[in-house]
Tab-separated table of C-alpha atoms in Angstrom:
chain	number	residue	atom	x	y	z
A	1	MET	CA	54.691	-199.128	58.112
A	2	ILE	CA	57.938	-199.739	60.022
A	3	ARG	CA	60.070	-196.607	60.164
A	4	SER	CA	63.824	-196.991	59.702
A	5	LEU	CA	66.131	-195.560	62.371
A	6	PRO	CA	69.893	-195.130	62.561
A	7	MET	CA	71.529	-198.508	63.066
A	8	PRO	CA	71.939	-199.344	66.776
A	9	ASP	CA	75.265	-200.642	67.986
A	10	VAL	CA	74.543	-204.365	67.839
A	11	THR	CA	77.950	-206.032	67.957
A	12	VAL	CA	76.819	-209.538	68.976
A	13	PRO	CA	73.744	-211.414	67.764
A	14	LEU	CA	70.584	-210.483	69.656
A	15	LYS	CA	68.861	-213.616	70.846
A	16	ILE	CA	65.117	-213.888	70.250
A	17	GLY	CA	63.442	-216.547	72.383
A	18	THR	CA	60.474	-218.533	71.163
A	19	ARG	CA	58.576	-221.768	71.590
A	20	GLY	CA	59.449	-224.504	69.128
A	21	SER	CA	56.188	-224.968	67.236
A	22	PRO	CA	56.251	-224.061	63.528
A	23	LEU	CA	53.878	-221.153	64.240
A	24	ALA	CA	55.963	-219.808	67.132
A	25	VAL	CA	59.147	-219.989	65.058
A	26	ALA	CA	57.384	-218.250	62.148
A	27	GLN	CA	56.370	-215.455	64.520
A	28	ALA	CA	59.955	-215.094	65.756
A	29	VAL	CA	61.210	-214.968	62.162
A	30	GLU	CA	58.598	-212.296	61.370
A	31	THR	CA	59.820	-210.277	64.353
A	32	ARG	CA	63.459	-210.660	63.317
A	33	ASN	CA	62.644	-209.516	59.790
A	34	LEU	CA	60.808	-206.452	61.087
A	35	LEU	CA	63.780	-205.552	63.293
A	36	MET	CA	66.160	-205.969	60.362
A	37	ALA	CA	64.018	-203.691	58.194
A	38	ALA	CA	63.569	-201.065	60.893
A	39	HIS	CA	67.285	-200.733	61.660
A	40	GLY	CA	69.068	-201.835	58.493
A	41	LEU	CA	70.656	-204.749	60.325
A	42	PRO	CA	71.820	-207.947	58.612
A	43	GLU	CA	70.320	-211.302	59.526
A	44	ASP	CA	73.492	-212.459	61.288
A	45	ARG	CA	72.925	-209.856	64.015
A	46	PHE	CA	70.029	-211.975	65.281
A	47	GLU	CA	69.719	-215.514	66.583
A	48	ILE	CA	66.421	-217.308	67.119
A	49	VAL	CA	66.585	-219.472	70.233
A	50	VAL	CA	63.999	-222.239	70.591
A	51	ILE	CA	63.017	-222.915	74.200
A	52	SER	CA	60.964	-225.933	75.236
A	53	THR	CA	58.037	-225.021	77.480
A	54	THR	CA	56.008	-227.219	79.801
A	55	ALA	CA	52.883	-226.632	77.720
A	56	ASP	CA	54.685	-227.956	74.636
A	57	ARG	CA	56.176	-230.981	76.379
A	58	VAL	CA	52.985	-232.204	78.057
A	59	GLN	CA	50.480	-232.858	75.280
A	60	ASP	CA	48.325	-235.599	76.801
A	61	ARG	CA	46.580	-233.481	79.442
A	62	ALA	CA	44.444	-230.363	79.428
A	63	LEU	CA	46.240	-227.145	80.352
A	64	LYS	CA	44.102	-226.679	83.462
A	65	GLU	CA	45.520	-229.968	84.794
A	66	ILE	CA	49.173	-228.903	84.519
A	67	GLY	CA	49.105	-225.283	85.623
A	68	GLY	CA	47.367	-223.022	83.103
A	69	LYS	CA	48.287	-220.766	80.210
A	70	GLY	CA	51.394	-219.325	81.905
A	71	LEU	CA	53.113	-222.612	81.025
A	72	PHE	CA	53.384	-221.391	77.427
A	73	THR	CA	55.754	-218.616	78.539
A	74	LYS	CA	57.307	-219.610	81.889
A	75	GLU	CA	60.604	-221.077	80.656
A	76	ILE	CA	61.026	-218.333	78.052
A	77	GLU	CA	60.542	-215.624	80.673
A	78	GLU	CA	63.027	-217.366	82.957
A	79	ALA	CA	65.595	-217.360	80.130
A	80	LEU	CA	64.941	-213.665	79.532
A	81	LEU	CA	65.432	-212.807	83.201
A	82	ALA	CA	68.625	-214.881	83.276
A	83	GLY	CA	70.054	-213.056	80.262
A	84	ALA	CA	70.108	-216.185	78.085
A	85	ILE	CA	67.970	-214.334	75.516
A	86	ASP	CA	67.433	-210.640	74.820
A	87	LEU	CA	63.858	-210.590	73.510
A	88	ALA	CA	60.882	-212.937	73.617
A	89	VAL	CA	57.984	-213.155	71.198
A	90	HIS	CA	54.649	-214.218	72.680
A	91	CYS	CA	51.069	-214.596	71.529
A	92	VAL	CA	49.135	-212.246	73.799
A	93	LYS	CA	46.416	-214.840	74.361
A	94	ASP	CA	49.011	-217.269	75.798
A	95	MET	CA	50.310	-214.863	78.434
A	96	ALA	CA	49.344	-214.930	82.087
A	97	VAL	CA	47.545	-211.855	83.386
A	98	GLU	CA	50.482	-210.772	85.549
A	99	GLU	CA	53.965	-210.267	84.112
A	100	PRO	CA	57.057	-211.352	86.103
A	101	ALA	CA	58.903	-208.574	87.934
A	102	GLY	CA	61.750	-207.187	85.849
A	103	LEU	CA	60.087	-207.850	82.491
A	104	ILE	CA	57.951	-205.595	80.318
A	105	SER	CA	55.920	-206.199	77.155
A	106	ASP	CA	55.625	-202.725	75.679
A	107	CYS	CA	55.947	-203.488	71.969
A	108	HIS	CA	52.808	-204.749	70.232
A	109	LEU	CA	53.093	-205.826	66.629
A	110	GLU	CA	50.213	-204.977	64.314
A	111	ARG	CA	47.381	-207.378	65.022
A	112	GLU	CA	46.434	-210.145	62.607
A	113	ASP	CA	42.817	-211.175	61.980
A	114	PRO	CA	41.480	-212.266	65.412
A	115	ARG	CA	38.665	-214.519	64.174
A	116	ASP	CA	38.364	-218.288	64.552
A	117	VAL	CA	38.141	-220.821	61.742
A	118	PHE	CA	35.905	-223.908	61.732
A	119	LEU	CA	37.516	-226.994	60.202
A	120	SER	CA	35.825	-230.310	59.531
A	121	THR	CA	36.303	-233.448	57.476
A	122	GLY	CA	32.839	-233.219	55.970
A	123	TRP	CA	30.785	-230.307	57.257
A	124	ALA	CA	30.938	-226.596	56.504
A	125	THR	CA	29.725	-225.135	59.805
A	126	LEU	CA	29.170	-226.046	63.426
A	127	ALA	CA	25.417	-226.089	62.777
A	128	ASP	CA	25.887	-228.697	60.045
A	129	LEU	CA	27.503	-231.299	62.314
A	130	PRO	CA	25.321	-234.357	62.948
A	131	GLU	CA	23.809	-234.805	66.404
A	132	GLY	CA	26.324	-236.107	68.929
A	133	ALA	CA	29.329	-235.424	66.696
A	134	VAL	CA	32.789	-235.247	68.264
A	135	LEU	CA	34.396	-231.805	68.440
A	136	GLY	CA	38.095	-231.537	69.261
A	137	THR	CA	39.443	-228.539	71.166
A	138	SER	CA	41.684	-227.819	74.161
A	139	SER	CA	40.257	-224.321	74.581
A	140	MET	CA	37.776	-223.876	77.425
A	141	ARG	CA	36.431	-220.826	75.639
A	142	ARG	CA	35.803	-222.572	72.318
A	143	ARG	CA	34.388	-225.614	74.105
A	144	ALA	CA	31.889	-223.528	76.071
A	145	GLN	CA	30.898	-221.449	73.054
A	146	ALA	CA	30.362	-224.553	70.922
A	147	LEU	CA	28.315	-226.290	73.623
A	148	HIS	CA	26.244	-223.150	74.107
A	149	LEU	CA	25.245	-223.402	70.449
A	150	ARG	CA	25.253	-227.214	70.230
A	151	PRO	CA	24.809	-228.875	73.652
A	152	ASP	CA	24.503	-232.287	71.964
A	153	LEU	CA	28.144	-232.332	70.845
A	154	GLN	CA	30.797	-234.514	72.456
A	155	VAL	CA	34.043	-232.650	73.170
A	156	VAL	CA	37.497	-234.258	73.326
A	157	ASN	CA	40.833	-232.704	74.283
A	158	PHE	CA	42.666	-231.699	71.102
A	159	ARG	CA	46.044	-230.235	72.016
A	160	GLY	CA	49.062	-229.713	69.784
A	161	ASN	CA	50.361	-227.287	67.186
A	162	VAL	CA	48.430	-226.408	64.036
A	163	GLN	CA	49.926	-229.255	62.033
A	164	THR	CA	49.225	-231.790	64.789
A	165	ARG	CA	45.598	-230.746	65.086
A	166	LEU	CA	45.110	-230.929	61.330
A	167	ARG	CA	46.620	-234.420	61.373
A	168	LYS	CA	44.320	-235.526	64.208
A	169	LEU	CA	41.354	-234.169	62.295
A	170	GLY	CA	42.382	-236.113	59.202
A	171	GLU	CA	42.793	-239.277	61.282
A	172	GLY	CA	39.213	-238.998	62.498
A	173	VAL	CA	39.968	-238.254	66.157
A	174	ALA	CA	37.216	-235.631	65.852
A	175	ALA	CA	34.724	-234.574	63.216
A	176	ALA	CA	35.623	-230.905	63.579
A	177	THR	CA	37.868	-228.442	65.371
A	178	PHE	CA	38.696	-224.738	65.533
A	179	LEU	CA	41.898	-222.854	64.719
A	180	ALA	CA	42.862	-219.189	64.880
A	181	LEU	CA	42.839	-217.522	61.465
A	182	ALA	CA	45.900	-215.502	62.503
A	183	GLY	CA	47.951	-218.665	62.919
A	184	LEU	CA	46.965	-220.012	59.513
A	185	ASN	CA	47.818	-216.668	57.919
A	186	ARG	CA	51.239	-216.515	59.573
A	187	LEU	CA	52.018	-220.075	58.483
A	188	GLY	CA	50.967	-219.412	54.895
A	189	MET	CA	48.164	-221.962	55.296
A	190	ARG	CA	45.129	-219.781	54.694
A	191	GLU	CA	43.785	-222.332	52.202
A	192	HIS	CA	42.582	-224.308	55.227
A	193	ALA	CA	40.412	-221.371	56.335
A	194	LYS	CA	37.348	-222.352	54.331
A	195	THR	CA	34.860	-221.361	57.056
A	196	ILE	CA	35.824	-218.182	58.928
A	197	ILE	CA	33.577	-217.590	61.928
A	198	SER	CA	32.215	-214.089	62.386
A	199	ALA	CA	32.930	-212.448	65.733
A	200	ASP	CA	29.175	-211.881	65.931
A	201	GLU	CA	28.748	-215.657	66.144
A	202	MET	CA	31.839	-216.532	68.189
A	203	LEU	CA	33.902	-213.926	70.008
A	204	PRO	CA	37.626	-214.735	69.973
A	205	ALA	CA	39.939	-215.135	72.937
A	206	VAL	CA	41.298	-211.988	74.527
A	207	GLY	CA	44.395	-210.976	72.565
A	208	GLN	CA	43.882	-213.472	69.752
A	209	GLY	CA	45.897	-212.540	66.670
A	210	ALA	CA	48.203	-210.178	68.582
A	211	LEU	CA	51.927	-210.626	69.212
A	212	VAL	CA	53.968	-208.829	71.838
A	213	ILE	CA	57.727	-208.499	72.250
A	214	GLN	CA	58.889	-208.898	75.828
A	215	ARG	CA	62.196	-207.568	77.175
A	216	ARG	CA	64.018	-206.892	80.418
A	217	ARG	CA	62.675	-203.642	81.846
A	218	GLU	CA	66.109	-202.025	82.171
A	219	ASP	CA	67.466	-203.148	78.771
A	220	ALA	CA	67.860	-199.843	76.909
A	221	LEU	CA	69.151	-201.446	73.700
A	222	ALA	CA	66.161	-203.779	73.486
A	223	GLU	CA	63.846	-200.832	74.086
A	224	THR	CA	65.500	-198.863	71.268
A	225	LEU	CA	65.319	-201.796	68.898
A	226	THR	CA	61.663	-202.618	69.471
A	227	ALA	CA	60.250	-199.085	69.722
A	228	PRO	CA	59.708	-198.535	65.957
A	229	LEU	CA	57.790	-201.821	65.667
A	230	HIS	CA	55.172	-200.792	68.202
A	231	HIS	CA	51.617	-200.530	66.834
A	232	ARG	CA	49.582	-198.076	68.883
A	233	THR	CA	46.175	-199.237	67.612
A	234	THR	CA	46.885	-202.796	68.697
A	235	GLU	CA	48.140	-201.568	72.075
A	236	VAL	CA	44.817	-199.792	72.708
A	237	GLN	CA	42.791	-202.861	71.744
A	238	ILE	CA	44.869	-205.123	73.962
A	239	ALA	CA	44.755	-202.692	76.900
A	240	CYS	CA	40.960	-202.926	76.851
A	241	GLU	CA	40.836	-206.700	76.426
A	242	ARG	CA	43.567	-207.565	78.945
A	243	THR	CA	42.110	-205.306	81.623
A	244	PHE	CA	38.764	-207.032	81.061
A	245	LEU	CA	40.486	-210.402	81.528
A	246	ALA	CA	42.498	-209.293	84.560
A	247	THR	CA	39.438	-207.877	86.329
A	248	LEU	CA	37.631	-211.180	85.783
A	249	GLU	CA	40.781	-212.976	86.990
A	250	GLY	CA	40.534	-215.098	83.869
A	251	SER	CA	42.593	-218.179	83.163
A	252	CYS	CA	42.539	-221.160	80.825
A	253	GLU	CA	39.967	-222.679	83.208
A	254	THR	CA	37.551	-219.800	82.665
A	255	PRO	CA	35.584	-219.439	79.422
A	256	ILE	CA	36.067	-215.738	78.626
A	257	ALA	CA	35.996	-213.998	75.260
A	258	GLY	CA	36.573	-210.378	74.366
A	259	LEU	CA	37.275	-208.231	71.342
A	260	ALA	CA	38.032	-204.512	71.039
A	261	GLU	CA	37.751	-202.960	67.575
A	262	PHE	CA	37.921	-199.424	66.243
A	263	GLU	CA	34.794	-197.936	64.708
A	264	GLY	CA	35.913	-194.602	63.371
A	265	ASP	CA	37.241	-192.623	66.322
A	266	LEU	CA	35.551	-194.853	68.899
A	267	LEU	CA	36.598	-198.159	70.426
A	268	ARG	CA	33.916	-200.840	70.454
A	269	PHE	CA	34.303	-203.650	72.981
A	270	ARG	CA	32.306	-206.852	73.203
A	271	GLY	CA	32.858	-209.439	75.895
A	272	GLU	CA	31.281	-212.549	77.317
A	273	ILE	CA	31.660	-215.153	80.016
A	274	LEU	CA	30.238	-218.652	79.874
A	275	THR	CA	29.810	-221.579	82.191
A	276	PRO	CA	32.273	-224.334	81.243
A	277	ASP	CA	29.441	-226.551	79.994
A	278	GLY	CA	28.064	-223.759	77.815
A	279	SER	CA	24.684	-223.712	79.517
A	280	GLY	CA	25.086	-220.154	80.823
A	281	ARG	CA	26.286	-217.062	78.985
A	282	LEU	CA	26.460	-213.374	79.896
A	283	THR	CA	27.473	-210.662	77.427
A	284	VAL	CA	28.469	-206.989	77.442
A	285	GLU	CA	29.051	-204.345	74.806
A	286	THR	CA	30.207	-200.739	74.985
A	287	ARG	CA	31.792	-197.949	72.972
A	288	GLY	CA	34.122	-195.255	74.192
A	289	ALA	CA	37.187	-193.114	73.633
A	290	PRO	CA	40.441	-195.011	72.932
A	291	ALA	CA	42.077	-193.107	75.800
A	292	ASP	CA	39.650	-194.884	78.137
A	293	ALA	CA	40.397	-198.388	76.798
A	294	ALA	CA	41.557	-199.909	80.075
A	295	GLU	CA	38.719	-198.302	82.032
A	296	MET	CA	36.228	-199.698	79.501
A	297	GLY	CA	37.558	-203.214	79.935
A	298	GLU	CA	37.417	-202.975	83.709
A	299	ALA	CA	33.893	-201.514	83.716
A	300	MET	CA	32.577	-204.264	81.447
A	301	ALA	CA	34.165	-206.957	83.597
A	302	ARG	CA	32.632	-205.510	86.745
A	303	ASP	CA	29.272	-205.372	85.010
A	304	LEU	CA	29.501	-209.104	84.294
A	305	LEU	CA	30.685	-209.913	87.805
A	306	SER	CA	27.729	-208.015	89.255
A	307	ARG	CA	25.321	-210.125	87.182
A	308	ALA	CA	26.945	-213.541	87.438
A	309	PRO	CA	25.802	-215.945	90.179
A	310	ALA	CA	28.511	-216.866	92.668
A	311	ASP	CA	28.746	-220.384	91.229
A	312	PHE	CA	28.710	-219.284	87.578
A	313	PHE	CA	32.070	-220.869	86.739
A	314	ASP	CA	31.622	-223.979	88.878
A	315	TRP	CA	29.563	-226.031	86.438
A	316	ARG	CA	31.383	-228.856	84.694
A	317	ARG	CA	30.528	-231.045	81.754
A	318	PRO	CA	32.752	-234.157	81.560
A	319	VAL	CA	35.261	-234.130	78.719
A	320	GLN	CA	35.886	-237.471	77.050
A	321	ALA	CA	39.458	-238.752	76.934
């Protein structure tokens, strides 16, 4: 529950930066509404600013070919540093491991459901797909996980926002694809989530379902505004998962999955790394005190690194155009 505080002195509209996809805009609107509720501010005290990012503009190539996941946030972070916007709303899973100097992401919104959804034009599950079927995904993680379970599948690059990927699926570009349940929920499109994949079958991406508000480190007003929105439970989960990712030096080119969940007073973490072609897979699992979340993530990453052959991530399976 968002606690209401005395109204801050916001005399000009605060600018919230976001990508332009329908999901990104919906997330910015959600953030604006939470800020309004927390501080009793009217809607006209906020302005949502859509910023075009390289990842959104270049849709015909895989992310690894144009610079990696940081391209989802680069232009937005530059606008924040330049003072063109006051806050930025990011999906945690889209953020690079290292944050630019001068910026801080210390407000985590309550996490949505982190699981993946399987979507197909005629089949209920990945196991049901006919031999050699075409699977569409731009995620190295989902690609590797799917090929680990079904090495016979053909995988094609399937970039674009939720609506674009649903359209491509309907046009027969692929027989099936995956989406994040959190995105469907935030877009009010849960009716498409007919087959939700258990985390026991397919671990999600690190940070999936979590949003973070980024600000300039020295901006006291932004800190005051965002503080009551911060969700401590989500922060602990993300601290574990992101430290796991950072220790592995993960990127969009590296199939890594990880999920931290509370079980009573303990934090349970499960993680895995895969070869890009899905032929190899190493897993870890641990439980510990929430105060040790970051240390848990680092320890599990080092465990995997100690067991992985030096060339573990060097395998490649060609992706059809």
